Short mmCIF file of C-alpha atoms in Angstrom, two decimals:
data_model
loop_
_atom_site.label_atom_id
_atom_site.label_comp_id
_atom_site.label_asym_id
_atom_site.label_seq_id
_atom_site.Cartn_x
_atom_site.Cartn_y
_atom_site.Cartn_z
CA MET A 1 16.68 -1.45 6.32
CA ARG A 2 16.31 -5.16 6.27
CA TYR A 3 16.45 -6.80 3.05
CA VAL A 4 15.33 -10.24 4.04
CA ILE A 5 12.87 -10.92 6.73
CA ASP A 6 13.35 -14.47 8.76
CA ILE A 7 9.78 -15.84 9.28
CA TYR A 8 10.32 -19.29 11.28
CA GLY A 9 13.34 -20.00 9.09
CA VAL A 10 11.82 -18.98 5.78
CA LEU A 11 13.60 -15.86 4.35
CA VAL A 12 11.17 -13.60 2.84
CA PRO A 13 12.31 -10.59 0.83
CA ALA A 14 11.07 -7.22 2.95
CA LEU A 15 9.33 -5.61 -0.07
CA LEU A 16 7.13 -8.44 -0.60
CA LEU A 17 5.61 -7.78 3.07
CA TRP A 18 5.55 -4.10 2.25
CA ILE A 19 3.76 -4.69 -0.77
CA ILE A 20 1.13 -6.76 0.81
CA VAL A 21 0.56 -4.09 3.57
CA ALA A 22 0.41 -1.31 0.91
CA TYR A 23 -2.29 -3.33 -0.58
CA VAL A 24 -4.15 -3.71 2.37
CA LEU A 25 -4.19 -0.20 3.17
CA SER A 26 -4.96 0.79 -0.73
CA ALA A 27 -8.08 -1.76 -0.67
CA ILE A 28 -9.26 -0.09 2.55
CA LEU A 29 -8.76 3.44 1.12
CA ARG A 30 -10.47 2.37 -2.19
CA ARG A 31 -13.62 1.04 0.13
CA LEU A 32 -13.86 4.49 1.64
CA MET A 33 -13.36 6.46 -1.51
CA GLN A 34 -16.03 4.33 -3.18
CA ARG A 35 -18.40 4.52 0.09
CA PHE A 36 -18.21 8.43 0.06
CA ASP A 37 -18.44 8.80 -3.71
CA LEU A 38 -14.87 10.59 -3.99
CA TYR A 39 -14.14 8.99 -7.38
CA ARG A 40 -16.60 11.17 -8.97
CA LEU A 41 -13.46 13.78 -8.86
CA VAL A 42 -11.17 11.44 -10.36
CA TRP A 43 -10.19 11.44 -14.09
CA HIS A 44 -8.90 8.07 -14.31
CA ARG A 45 -9.76 5.78 -11.81
CA ALA A 46 -7.30 2.77 -12.54
CA LEU A 47 -4.69 5.17 -12.84
CA PHE A 48 -5.29 6.91 -9.53
CA ASP A 49 -5.57 3.72 -7.72
CA PHE A 50 -2.08 2.86 -8.81
CA ALA A 51 -0.81 6.07 -7.96
CA ILE A 52 -2.04 5.88 -4.44
CA PHE A 53 -0.92 2.36 -4.22
CA VAL A 54 2.85 3.58 -5.13
CA CYS A 55 2.41 6.52 -2.48
CA LEU A 56 1.34 4.10 0.29
CA LEU A 57 4.01 1.64 -0.71
CA GLY A 58 6.59 4.39 -0.46
CA GLY A 59 5.37 5.63 2.96
CA VAL A 60 5.40 2.05 4.39
CA VAL A 61 8.70 1.52 3.17
CA TYR A 62 9.90 4.77 4.60
CA LEU A 63 8.33 4.05 7.80
CA SER A 64 9.78 0.53 8.01
CA GLU A 65 13.31 2.51 8.53
CA PHE A 66 12.10 3.24 12.23
CA LEU A 67 11.06 -0.35 13.08
CA PRO A 68 13.30 -2.21 15.61
#
């Protein structure tokens, strides 16, 4: 795994980029769940959103191992 990514001479921690990607995916998923009224099945919405974010972040970091 790369711990630092070079973007035009600026060294950025890889985790920061993965957090941004996971947040965007989480925002899309939240909108879809809101549109189809799936939050009525959830007991604590904020806790559920945080758990989804953590799972997405873990998946993104895991999949980043396979990037060249």
